[in-house]
Amino acid sequence: MASPCPTGPRTRATPVVDAGAAGPAQLAPTEHGRVLAALALAQFICSFAGSNMNVMINDISEDLDTTVQGVQVAITVFLLVMAALMIPGGKLTDRYGRKRCFLTGLVVYAVGALLSAAAPGLGVLILGNSILEGIGTALLIPPVYILTTLLYPDVSSRARAFGVVMALGGLGAAAGPLIGGLITTVISWRAAFVFQALVIAVIVLLSRRMDDPLPPDPTRPFDTTGAVLSAVGLVLVVMGILAADNNVWLMIALLAAGALVLWWFFRSVRAKEASGREPLLSLSLFRNRTSNLGLVTQNVQWLLLLGTSFTVAAYLQVVRGYDAVQTGVVFTAATLGLLATSLSAERLARRHSQRTLIMTGFVVTLAGVVVLITLTGSLSTAWAFVPGLLLIGLGLGVMLTPSVNVVQSSFPEERQGEISGLSRSVSNLGSSFGTAISGTILVSGLSKGAYAAAMITLAAIGLGGLAAAALLPRETGPRNTRAS
């Protein structure tokens, strides 16, 4: 796939990797494996944090004397902070280096996890889980995707690496309810946050031999104004969705304010580019049609994954009275399906075009949603959830890796910081939208009708993702090599 040259102004180009440089690509196989393990575990724990609280809704609300809506706000704010700060986080990797941002993010995340474990009330939980863990994730996730892209030079090997990363990410999101449920039932919901801190410690140990393949550039400018505007705009939009069940006029006001701030952000970006300054996010990133379509598919995929997770978990606990373990066990079907197809990413990439894989993934996922709605509406047993969740897991596992590969491979090495931040922001914004939209519908009336309405809404959005996948170029296939 031909990659576009940067058309936006650049004050300083990031050096291309020197073939003789000592970086992760030159590590011994064992050390190289440790680096990939660290990157994959980092994606796992961040995805785990986004879904494991879904099975703790009752426990947290009772222990902290709050409501289902309060826990939903905590979950959504975590996802929103990630989405709002992911673009600035990706940009900072150019200035301070990928390894430094990665390790800093891990430390901030660990502090947030421990603070959440000791939270006496909802406010402290939001500070630790939603704010600090969200900030930590925004710092550590862009380096995961930048380093994976730089270390693997062709679509096939990169698909294998991204397959491992996305499999662990999908596992964290899909198995989060099961793992979180077991920990919550056997020990306490607070222990789930201690578990996160322990995983972070393991990642730090695995990262000791990690080297940065591109040197940091401390003189690289950072668009603080753009970072603030983009974050505020995204926050207002998602908060507008959350306000839908309480006050329609407040929802409209927040959505309008968010749109206005984002318009101000893009106007600021255009002005900076026109004057030769480097903005937070170059508009030239949006001139690549293939990347744009890939970003849409990423957004919808994570919207479906987190939206389904929250909807089913809340319904099982609040309506059917399942405990945390029972709820987590139900999600095992989705976990197994997602793992089966994610770990086959390299083999699938060699045999099929990325467009075909993404379209197939959407079709299977949407079929899973239909089965889920149909069976749970007519059967009262837990087994009614298994076929639909299995199909959803299989479908998501098929398309998560090729969507990331399409976007990351559309740009050369010196633009990986920008596109990685944008890519992760779009994906996490999808997670925020999924939780906010489905949660808003559910809390308006937790019943079979609300459950079906939430799932139907997610399926309708999924059709949009399928349409975007169908527009991807047919040549986005297994023989493509790395963009240069």
PDB file of N, CA and C in Angstrom, residues 198-243:
ATOM      1  N   LEU A 198      -0.337  -5.404  40.324  1.00  0.00           N
ATOM      2  CA  LEU A 198       0.633  -6.494  40.245  1.00  0.00           C
ATOM      3  C   LEU A 198       1.019  -6.785  38.794  1.00  0.00           C
ATOM      4  N   VAL A 199       0.050  -6.746  37.894  1.00  0.00           N
ATOM      5  CA  VAL A 199       0.349  -6.954  36.472  1.00  0.00           C
ATOM      6  C   VAL A 199       1.258  -5.840  35.959  1.00  0.00           C
ATOM      7  N   ILE A 200       1.006  -4.609  36.408  1.00  0.00           N
ATOM      8  CA  ILE A 200       1.866  -3.485  36.015  1.00  0.00           C
ATOM      9  C   ILE A 200       3.301  -3.742  36.454  1.00  0.00           C
ATOM     10  N   ALA A 201       3.493  -4.285  37.665  1.00  0.00           N
ATOM     11  CA  ALA A 201       4.843  -4.586  38.155  1.00  0.00           C
ATOM     12  C   ALA A 201       5.533  -5.603  37.247  1.00  0.00           C
ATOM     13  N   VAL A 202       4.781  -6.612  36.789  1.00  0.00           N
ATOM     14  CA  VAL A 202       5.341  -7.603  35.868  1.00  0.00           C
ATOM     15  C   VAL A 202       5.756  -6.946  34.553  1.00  0.00           C
ATOM     16  N   ILE A 203       4.930  -6.040  34.045  1.00  0.00           N
ATOM     17  CA  ILE A 203       5.237  -5.355  32.782  1.00  0.00           C
ATOM     18  C   ILE A 203       6.522  -4.536  32.920  1.00  0.00           C
ATOM     19  N   VAL A 204       6.685  -3.856  34.047  1.00  0.00           N
ATOM     20  CA  VAL A 204       7.896  -3.062  34.278  1.00  0.00           C
ATOM     21  C   VAL A 204       9.126  -3.965  34.250  1.00  0.00           C
ATOM     22  N   LEU A 205       9.054  -5.132  34.875  1.00  0.00           N
ATOM     23  CA  LEU A 205      10.179  -6.065  34.876  1.00  0.00           C
ATOM     24  C   LEU A 205      10.503  -6.547  33.460  1.00  0.00           C
ATOM     25  N   LEU A 206       9.464  -6.835  32.676  1.00  0.00           N
ATOM     26  CA  LEU A 206       9.678  -7.296  31.302  1.00  0.00           C
ATOM     27  C   LEU A 206      10.250  -6.205  30.406  1.00  0.00           C
ATOM     28  N   SER A 207      10.052  -4.937  30.804  1.00  0.00           N
ATOM     29  CA  SER A 207      10.458  -3.808  29.967  1.00  0.00           C
ATOM     30  C   SER A 207      11.886  -3.336  30.231  1.00  0.00           C
ATOM     31  N   ARG A 208      12.602  -4.015  31.122  1.00  0.00           N
ATOM     32  CA  ARG A 208      13.942  -3.538  31.494  1.00  0.00           C
ATOM     33  C   ARG A 208      14.880  -3.471  30.303  1.00  0.00           C
ATOM     34  N   ARG A 209      14.779  -4.413  29.383  1.00  0.00           N
ATOM     35  CA  ARG A 209      15.688  -4.445  28.224  1.00  0.00           C
ATOM     36  C   ARG A 209      15.105  -3.754  27.002  1.00  0.00           C
ATOM     37  N   MET A 210      13.991  -3.085  27.173  1.00  0.00           N
ATOM     38  CA  MET A 210      13.366  -2.413  26.033  1.00  0.00           C
ATOM     39  C   MET A 210      14.167  -1.185  25.633  1.00  0.00           C
ATOM     40  N   ASP A 211      14.462  -1.042  24.355  1.00  0.00           N
ATOM     41  CA  ASP A 211      15.135   0.136  23.819  1.00  0.00           C
ATOM     42  C   ASP A 211      14.211   0.828  22.830  1.00  0.00           C
ATOM     43  N   ASP A 212      14.406   2.120  22.676  1.00  0.00           N
ATOM     44  CA  ASP A 212      13.594   2.910  21.763  1.00  0.00           C
ATOM     45  C   ASP A 212      14.256   2.938  20.387  1.00  0.00           C
ATOM     46  N   PRO A 213      13.603   2.412  19.339  1.00  0.00           N
ATOM     47  CA  PRO A 213      14.220   2.390  18.014  1.00  0.00           C
ATOM     48  C   PRO A 213      14.373   3.762  17.380  1.00  0.00           C
ATOM     49  N   LEU A 214      13.631   4.753  17.855  1.00  0.00           N
ATOM     50  CA  LEU A 214      13.753   6.120  17.363  1.00  0.00           C
ATOM     51  C   LEU A 214      14.149   7.031  18.516  1.00  0.00           C
ATOM     52  N   PRO A 215      15.181   7.850  18.345  1.00  0.00           N
ATOM     53  CA  PRO A 215      15.595   8.728  19.443  1.00  0.00           C
ATOM     54  C   PRO A 215      14.566   9.817  19.701  1.00  0.00           C
ATOM     55  N   PRO A 216      14.362  10.188  20.971  1.00  0.00           N
ATOM     56  CA  PRO A 216      13.433  11.281  21.275  1.00  0.00           C
ATOM     57  C   PRO A 216      13.974  12.611  20.796  1.00  0.00           C
ATOM     58  N   ASP A 217      13.108  13.561  20.574  1.00  0.00           N
ATOM     59  CA  ASP A 217      13.500  14.896  20.127  1.00  0.00           C
ATOM     60  C   ASP A 217      12.942  15.925  21.112  1.00  0.00           C
ATOM     61  N   PRO A 218      13.725  16.287  22.153  1.00  0.00           N
ATOM     62  CA  PRO A 218      13.242  17.214  23.187  1.00  0.00           C
ATOM     63  C   PRO A 218      12.851  18.587  22.654  1.00  0.00           C
ATOM     64  N   THR A 219      13.324  18.940  21.467  1.00  0.00           N
ATOM     65  CA  THR A 219      13.010  20.259  20.911  1.00  0.00           C
ATOM     66  C   THR A 219      11.683  20.254  20.148  1.00  0.00           C
ATOM     67  N   ARG A 220      11.082  19.103  20.023  1.00  0.00           N
ATOM     68  CA  ARG A 220       9.833  18.993  19.273  1.00  0.00           C
ATOM     69  C   ARG A 220       8.743  19.803  19.975  1.00  0.00           C
ATOM     70  N   PRO A 221       8.072  20.715  19.297  1.00  0.00           N
ATOM     71  CA  PRO A 221       7.033  21.532  19.944  1.00  0.00           C
ATOM     72  C   PRO A 221       5.808  20.697  20.298  1.00  0.00           C
ATOM     73  N   PHE A 222       5.083  21.143  21.320  1.00  0.00           N
ATOM     74  CA  PHE A 222       3.855  20.458  21.719  1.00  0.00           C
ATOM     75  C   PHE A 222       2.722  21.467  21.766  1.00  0.00           C
ATOM     76  N   ASP A 223       1.630  21.136  21.068  1.00  0.00           N
ATOM     77  CA  ASP A 223       0.485  22.039  20.946  1.00  0.00           C
ATOM     78  C   ASP A 223      -0.424  21.899  22.174  1.00  0.00           C
ATOM     79  N   THR A 224      -0.120  22.673  23.220  1.00  0.00           N
ATOM     80  CA  THR A 224      -0.900  22.590  24.458  1.00  0.00           C
ATOM     81  C   THR A 224      -2.345  23.041  24.240  1.00  0.00           C
ATOM     82  N   THR A 225      -2.510  24.121  23.494  1.00  0.00           N
ATOM     83  CA  THR A 225      -3.866  24.623  23.225  1.00  0.00           C
ATOM     84  C   THR A 225      -4.699  23.579  22.505  1.00  0.00           C
ATOM     85  N   GLY A 226      -4.116  22.939  21.512  1.00  0.00           N
ATOM     86  CA  GLY A 226      -4.823  21.896  20.779  1.00  0.00           C
ATOM     87  C   GLY A 226      -5.171  20.721  21.667  1.00  0.00           C
ATOM     88  N   ALA A 227      -4.252  20.348  22.578  1.00  0.00           N
ATOM     89  CA  ALA A 227      -4.511  19.229  23.480  1.00  0.00           C
ATOM     90  C   ALA A 227      -5.697  19.526  24.387  1.00  0.00           C
ATOM     91  N   VAL A 228      -5.768  20.759  24.903  1.00  0.00           N
ATOM     92  CA  VAL A 228      -6.869  21.137  25.789  1.00  0.00           C
ATOM     93  C   VAL A 228      -8.186  21.170  25.023  1.00  0.00           C
ATOM     94  N   LEU A 229      -8.173  21.773  23.845  1.00  0.00           N
ATOM     95  CA  LEU A 229      -9.412  21.884  23.068  1.00  0.00           C
ATOM     96  C   LEU A 229      -9.945  20.520  22.650  1.00  0.00           C
ATOM     97  N   SER A 230      -9.066  19.652  22.187  1.00  0.00           N
ATOM     98  CA  SER A 230      -9.524  18.327  21.748  1.00  0.00           C
ATOM     99  C   SER A 230     -10.086  17.535  22.919  1.00  0.00           C
ATOM    100  N   ALA A 231      -9.415  17.607  24.078  1.00  0.00           N
ATOM    101  CA  ALA A 231      -9.883  16.867  25.253  1.00  0.00           C
ATOM    102  C   ALA A 231     -11.234  17.392  25.737  1.00  0.00           C
ATOM    103  N   VAL A 232     -11.365  18.709  25.837  1.00  0.00           N
ATOM    104  CA  VAL A 232     -12.610  19.313  26.308  1.00  0.00           C
ATOM    105  C   VAL A 232     -13.757  18.996  25.359  1.00  0.00           C
ATOM    106  N   GLY A 233     -13.497  19.065  24.068  1.00  0.00           N
ATOM    107  CA  GLY A 233     -14.540  18.780  23.088  1.00  0.00           C
ATOM    108  C   GLY A 233     -15.060  17.359  23.189  1.00  0.00           C
ATOM    109  N   LEU A 234     -14.147  16.397  23.305  1.00  0.00           N
ATOM    110  CA  LEU A 234     -14.561  15.000  23.407  1.00  0.00           C
ATOM    111  C   LEU A 234     -15.301  14.732  24.718  1.00  0.00           C
ATOM    112  N   VAL A 235     -14.834  15.341  25.803  1.00  0.00           N
ATOM    113  CA  VAL A 235     -15.494  15.165  27.098  1.00  0.00           C
ATOM    114  C   VAL A 235     -16.933  15.670  27.031  1.00  0.00           C
ATOM    115  N   LEU A 236     -17.131  16.838  26.447  1.00  0.00           N
ATOM    116  CA  LEU A 236     -18.467  17.411  26.356  1.00  0.00           C
ATOM    117  C   LEU A 236     -19.410  16.542  25.531  1.00  0.00           C
ATOM    118  N   VAL A 237     -18.909  15.982  24.448  1.00  0.00           N
ATOM    119  CA  VAL A 237     -19.746  15.140  23.590  1.00  0.00           C
ATOM    120  C   VAL A 237     -20.223  13.901  24.342  1.00  0.00           C
ATOM    121  N   VAL A 238     -19.291  13.194  25.003  1.00  0.00           N
ATOM    122  CA  VAL A 238     -19.671  11.978  25.715  1.00  0.00           C
ATOM    123  C   VAL A 238     -20.549  12.301  26.921  1.00  0.00           C
ATOM    124  N   MET A 239     -20.258  13.388  27.631  1.00  0.00           N
ATOM    125  CA  MET A 239     -21.107  13.769  28.757  1.00  0.00           C
ATOM    126  C   MET A 239     -22.508  14.127  28.283  1.00  0.00           C
ATOM    127  N   GLY A 240     -22.607  14.638  27.065  1.00  0.00           N
ATOM    128  CA  GLY A 240     -23.922  14.913  26.493  1.00  0.00           C
ATOM    129  C   GLY A 240     -24.725  13.641  26.310  1.00  0.00           C
ATOM    130  N   ILE A 241     -24.055  12.575  25.844  1.00  0.00           N
ATOM    131  CA  ILE A 241     -24.739  11.293  25.686  1.00  0.00           C
ATOM    132  C   ILE A 241     -25.190  10.766  27.045  1.00  0.00           C
ATOM    133  N   LEU A 242     -24.346  10.895  28.050  1.00  0.00           N
ATOM    134  CA  LEU A 242     -24.683  10.410  29.387  1.00  0.00           C
ATOM    135  C   LEU A 242     -25.872  11.162  29.986  1.00  0.00           C
ATOM    136  N   ALA A 243     -26.045  12.418  29.576  1.00  0.00           N
ATOM    137  CA  ALA A 243     -27.123  13.237  30.147  1.00  0.00           C
ATOM    138  C   ALA A 243     -28.473  12.964  29.502  1.00  0.00           C
TER     139      ALA A 243
END
